mmCIF file of C-alpha atoms in Angstrom:
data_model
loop_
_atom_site.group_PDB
_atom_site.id
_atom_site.type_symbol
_atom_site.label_atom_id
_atom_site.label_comp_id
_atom_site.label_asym_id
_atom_site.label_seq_id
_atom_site.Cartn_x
_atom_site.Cartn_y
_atom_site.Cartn_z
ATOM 1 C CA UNK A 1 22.574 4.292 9.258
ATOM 2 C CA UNK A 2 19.225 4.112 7.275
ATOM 3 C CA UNK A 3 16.984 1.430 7.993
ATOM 4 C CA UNK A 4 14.733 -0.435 5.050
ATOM 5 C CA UNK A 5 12.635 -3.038 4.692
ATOM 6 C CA UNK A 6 11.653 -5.457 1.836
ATOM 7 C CA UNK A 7 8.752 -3.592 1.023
ATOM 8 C CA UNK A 8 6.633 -6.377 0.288
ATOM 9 C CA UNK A 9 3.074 -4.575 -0.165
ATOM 10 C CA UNK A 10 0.498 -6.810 0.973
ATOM 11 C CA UNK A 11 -2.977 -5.830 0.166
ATOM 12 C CA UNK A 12 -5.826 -7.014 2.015
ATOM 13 C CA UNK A 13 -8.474 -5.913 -0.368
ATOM 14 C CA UNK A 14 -12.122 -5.987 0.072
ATOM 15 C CA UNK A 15 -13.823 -5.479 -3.220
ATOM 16 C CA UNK A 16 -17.225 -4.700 -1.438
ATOM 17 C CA UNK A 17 -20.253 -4.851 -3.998
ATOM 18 C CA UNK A 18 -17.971 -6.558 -6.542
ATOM 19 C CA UNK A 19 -19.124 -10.435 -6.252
ATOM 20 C CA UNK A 20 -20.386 -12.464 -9.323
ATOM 21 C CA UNK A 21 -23.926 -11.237 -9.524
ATOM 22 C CA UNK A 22 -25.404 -11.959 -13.041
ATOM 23 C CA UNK A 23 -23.675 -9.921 -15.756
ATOM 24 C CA UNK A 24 -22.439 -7.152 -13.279
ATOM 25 C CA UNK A 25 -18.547 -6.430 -13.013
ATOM 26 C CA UNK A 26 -16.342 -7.723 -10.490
ATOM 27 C CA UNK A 27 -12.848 -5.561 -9.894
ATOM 28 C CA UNK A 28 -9.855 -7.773 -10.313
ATOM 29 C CA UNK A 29 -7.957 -6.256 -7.626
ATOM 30 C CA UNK A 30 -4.007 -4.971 -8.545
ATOM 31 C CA UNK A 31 -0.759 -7.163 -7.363
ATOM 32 C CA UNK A 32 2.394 -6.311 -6.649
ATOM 33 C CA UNK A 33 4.720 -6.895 -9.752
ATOM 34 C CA UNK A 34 7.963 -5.197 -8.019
ATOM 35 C CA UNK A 35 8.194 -4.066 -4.186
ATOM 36 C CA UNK A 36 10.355 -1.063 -2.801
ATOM 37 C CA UNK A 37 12.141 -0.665 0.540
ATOM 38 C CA UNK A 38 10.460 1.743 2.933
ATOM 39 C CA UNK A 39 13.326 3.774 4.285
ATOM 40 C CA UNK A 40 13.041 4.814 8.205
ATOM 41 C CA UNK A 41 14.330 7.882 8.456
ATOM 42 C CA UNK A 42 17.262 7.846 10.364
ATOM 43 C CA UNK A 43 16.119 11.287 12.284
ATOM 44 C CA UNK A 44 12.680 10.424 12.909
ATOM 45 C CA UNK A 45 13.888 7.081 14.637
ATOM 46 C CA UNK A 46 16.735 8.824 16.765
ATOM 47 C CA UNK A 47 13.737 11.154 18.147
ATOM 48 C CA UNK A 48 12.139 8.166 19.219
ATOM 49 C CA UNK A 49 9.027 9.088 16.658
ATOM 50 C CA UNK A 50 6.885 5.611 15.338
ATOM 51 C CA UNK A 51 3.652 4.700 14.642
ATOM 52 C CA UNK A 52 1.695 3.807 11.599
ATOM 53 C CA UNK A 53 0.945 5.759 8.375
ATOM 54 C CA UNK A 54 -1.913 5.745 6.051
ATOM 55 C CA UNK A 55 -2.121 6.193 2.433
ATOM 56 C CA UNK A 56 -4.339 6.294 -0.550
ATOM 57 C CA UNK A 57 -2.789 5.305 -3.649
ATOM 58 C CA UNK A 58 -3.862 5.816 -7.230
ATOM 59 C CA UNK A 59 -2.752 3.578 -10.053
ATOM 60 C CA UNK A 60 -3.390 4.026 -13.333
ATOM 61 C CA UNK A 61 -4.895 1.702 -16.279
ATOM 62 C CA UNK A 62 -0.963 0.542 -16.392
ATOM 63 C CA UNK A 63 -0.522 -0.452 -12.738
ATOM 64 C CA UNK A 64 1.447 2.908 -12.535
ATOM 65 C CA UNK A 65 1.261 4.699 -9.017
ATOM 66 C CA UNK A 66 -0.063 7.930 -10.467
ATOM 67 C CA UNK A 67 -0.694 9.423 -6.774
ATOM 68 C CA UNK A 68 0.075 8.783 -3.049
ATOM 69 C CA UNK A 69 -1.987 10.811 -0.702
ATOM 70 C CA UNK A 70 -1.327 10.269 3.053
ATOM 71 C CA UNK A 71 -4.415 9.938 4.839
ATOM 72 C CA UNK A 72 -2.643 9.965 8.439
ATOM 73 C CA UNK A 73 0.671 9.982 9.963
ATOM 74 C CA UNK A 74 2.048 10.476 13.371
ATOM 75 C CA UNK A 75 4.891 12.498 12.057
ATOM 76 C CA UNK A 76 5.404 14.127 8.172
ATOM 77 C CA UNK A 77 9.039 12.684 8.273
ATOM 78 C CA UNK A 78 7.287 9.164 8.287
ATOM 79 C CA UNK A 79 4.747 10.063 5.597
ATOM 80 C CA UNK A 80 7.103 11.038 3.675
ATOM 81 C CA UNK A 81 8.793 7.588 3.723
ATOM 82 C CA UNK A 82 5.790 5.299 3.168
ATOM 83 C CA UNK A 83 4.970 7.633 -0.377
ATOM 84 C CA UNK A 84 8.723 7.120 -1.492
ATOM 85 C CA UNK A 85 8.058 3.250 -1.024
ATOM 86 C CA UNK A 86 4.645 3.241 -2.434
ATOM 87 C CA UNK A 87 5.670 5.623 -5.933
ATOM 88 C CA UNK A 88 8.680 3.201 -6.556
ATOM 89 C CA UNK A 89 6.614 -0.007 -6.363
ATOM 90 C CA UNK A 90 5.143 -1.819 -9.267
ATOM 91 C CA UNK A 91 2.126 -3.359 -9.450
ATOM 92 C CA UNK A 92 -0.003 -5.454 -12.266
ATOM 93 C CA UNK A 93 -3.313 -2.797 -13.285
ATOM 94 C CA UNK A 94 -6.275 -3.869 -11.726
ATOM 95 C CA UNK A 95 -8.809 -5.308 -14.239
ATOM 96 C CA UNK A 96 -12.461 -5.439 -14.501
ATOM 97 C CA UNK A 97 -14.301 -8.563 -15.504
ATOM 98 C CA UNK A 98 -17.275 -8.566 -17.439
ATOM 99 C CA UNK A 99 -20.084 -10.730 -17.084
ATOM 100 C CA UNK A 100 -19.385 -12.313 -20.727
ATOM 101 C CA UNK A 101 -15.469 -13.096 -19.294
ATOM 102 C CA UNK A 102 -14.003 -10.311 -20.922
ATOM 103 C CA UNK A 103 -11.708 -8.067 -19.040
ATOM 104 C CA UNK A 104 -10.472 -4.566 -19.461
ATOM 105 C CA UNK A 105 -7.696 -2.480 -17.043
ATOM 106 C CA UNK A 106 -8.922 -0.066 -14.988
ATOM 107 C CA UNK A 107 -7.646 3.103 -12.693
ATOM 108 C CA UNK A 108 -8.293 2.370 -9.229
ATOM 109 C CA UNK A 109 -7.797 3.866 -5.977
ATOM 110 C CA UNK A 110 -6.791 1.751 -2.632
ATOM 111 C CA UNK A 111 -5.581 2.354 1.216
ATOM 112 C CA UNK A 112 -2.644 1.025 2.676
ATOM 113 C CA UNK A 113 -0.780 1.379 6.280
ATOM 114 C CA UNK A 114 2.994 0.983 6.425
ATOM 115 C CA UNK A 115 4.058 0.487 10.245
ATOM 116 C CA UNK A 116 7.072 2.071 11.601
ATOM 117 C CA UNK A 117 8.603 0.322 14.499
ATOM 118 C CA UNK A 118 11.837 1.353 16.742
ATOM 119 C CA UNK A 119 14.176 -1.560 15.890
ATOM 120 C CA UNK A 120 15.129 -2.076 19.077
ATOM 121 C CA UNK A 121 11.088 -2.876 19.422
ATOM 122 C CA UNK A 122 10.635 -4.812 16.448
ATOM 123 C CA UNK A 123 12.131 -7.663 17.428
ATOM 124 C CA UNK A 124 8.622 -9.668 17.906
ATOM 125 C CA UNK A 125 8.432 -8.601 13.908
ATOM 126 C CA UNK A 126 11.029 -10.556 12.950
ATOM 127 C CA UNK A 127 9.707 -13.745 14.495
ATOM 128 C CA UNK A 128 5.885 -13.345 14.049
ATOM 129 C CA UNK A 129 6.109 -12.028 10.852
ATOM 130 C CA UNK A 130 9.273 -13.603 9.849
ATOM 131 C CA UNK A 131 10.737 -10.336 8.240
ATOM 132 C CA UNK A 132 13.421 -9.012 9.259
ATOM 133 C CA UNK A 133 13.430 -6.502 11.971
ATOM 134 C CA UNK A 134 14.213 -3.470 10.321
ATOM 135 C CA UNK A 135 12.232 -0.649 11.953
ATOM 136 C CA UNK A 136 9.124 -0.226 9.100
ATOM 137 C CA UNK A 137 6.786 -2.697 7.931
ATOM 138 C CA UNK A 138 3.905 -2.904 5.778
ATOM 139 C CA UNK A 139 0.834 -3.375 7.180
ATOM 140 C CA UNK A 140 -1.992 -4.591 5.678
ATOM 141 C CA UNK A 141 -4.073 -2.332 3.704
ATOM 142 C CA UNK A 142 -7.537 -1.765 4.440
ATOM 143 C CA UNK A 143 -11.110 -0.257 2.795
ATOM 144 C CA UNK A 144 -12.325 -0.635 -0.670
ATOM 145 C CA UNK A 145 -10.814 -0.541 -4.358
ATOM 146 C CA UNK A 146 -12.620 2.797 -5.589
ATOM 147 C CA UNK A 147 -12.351 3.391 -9.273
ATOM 148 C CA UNK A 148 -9.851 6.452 -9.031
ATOM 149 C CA UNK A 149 -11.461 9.257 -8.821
ATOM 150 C CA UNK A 150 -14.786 8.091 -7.582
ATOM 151 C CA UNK A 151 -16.003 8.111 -4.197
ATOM 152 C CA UNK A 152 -17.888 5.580 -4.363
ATOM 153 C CA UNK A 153 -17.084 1.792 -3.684
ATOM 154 C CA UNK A 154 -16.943 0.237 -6.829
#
């Protein structure tokens, strides 16, 4: 039996350089408009594999996932699973906000971990998280919003 999750993609964003200085920019960081269930594969949990996968994701000037790259997983089977999830969600673009209150999409680039968890272990999930305990989870994502494309913090 397949396990899922409510992908619900929470991004803990840190828009480093990006606060109200003057007339400079400030990234409106992307939401999520429509989440997608991170499948556990049924093999990878049966060989007792878990752990916690990291991915860079691209979206475009539409909010469109244009590219998941994983940055680290503890098995390929998992990594696999978290860039299914991530290319089937939807998210609102990310803006940028002029200094004269005008805004404008914009590409950007963000990390994000999904956790996988044996179900038989995720039971503490379910109550401190109040999910249900279905063997993956997102987890929170973490570094900057990068104008995709750019290696630089934006």
């Amino acid at each position: 039996m397949k396990t899922a999750i409510r992908f619900a993609c929470f991004i803990a964003v840190w828009c480093l350089g990006t606060a109200a200085r003057g007339s400079e920019p400030v990234i409106i960081p992307p939401a999520v408009l429509e989440s997608s269930p991170a499948i556990y594969p049924e093999d990878a949990s049966r060989d007792g594999v878990a752990g916690t996968v990291i991915i860079d994701v691209d979206l475009d000037i539409e909010g469109r996932v244009s590219k998941v790259t994983v940055v680290s997983s503890p098995d390929p089977r998992l990594g696999w699973a978290a860039m299914a999830a991530m290319m089937n969600t939807a998210f609102h673009p990310a803006r940028i906000q002029h200094g004269d209150g005008s805004e404008r999409p914009t590409p950007v680039r963000f990390r994000h971990a999904v956790v996988f968890e044996h179900p038989e272990e995720s039971d503490a999930v379910e109550s401190d998280h109040d999910q249900s305990a279905m063997g993956a989870r997102p987890g929170l994502g973490v570094g900057a919003v990068h104008a995709a494309g750019d290696d630089d913090v934006v």
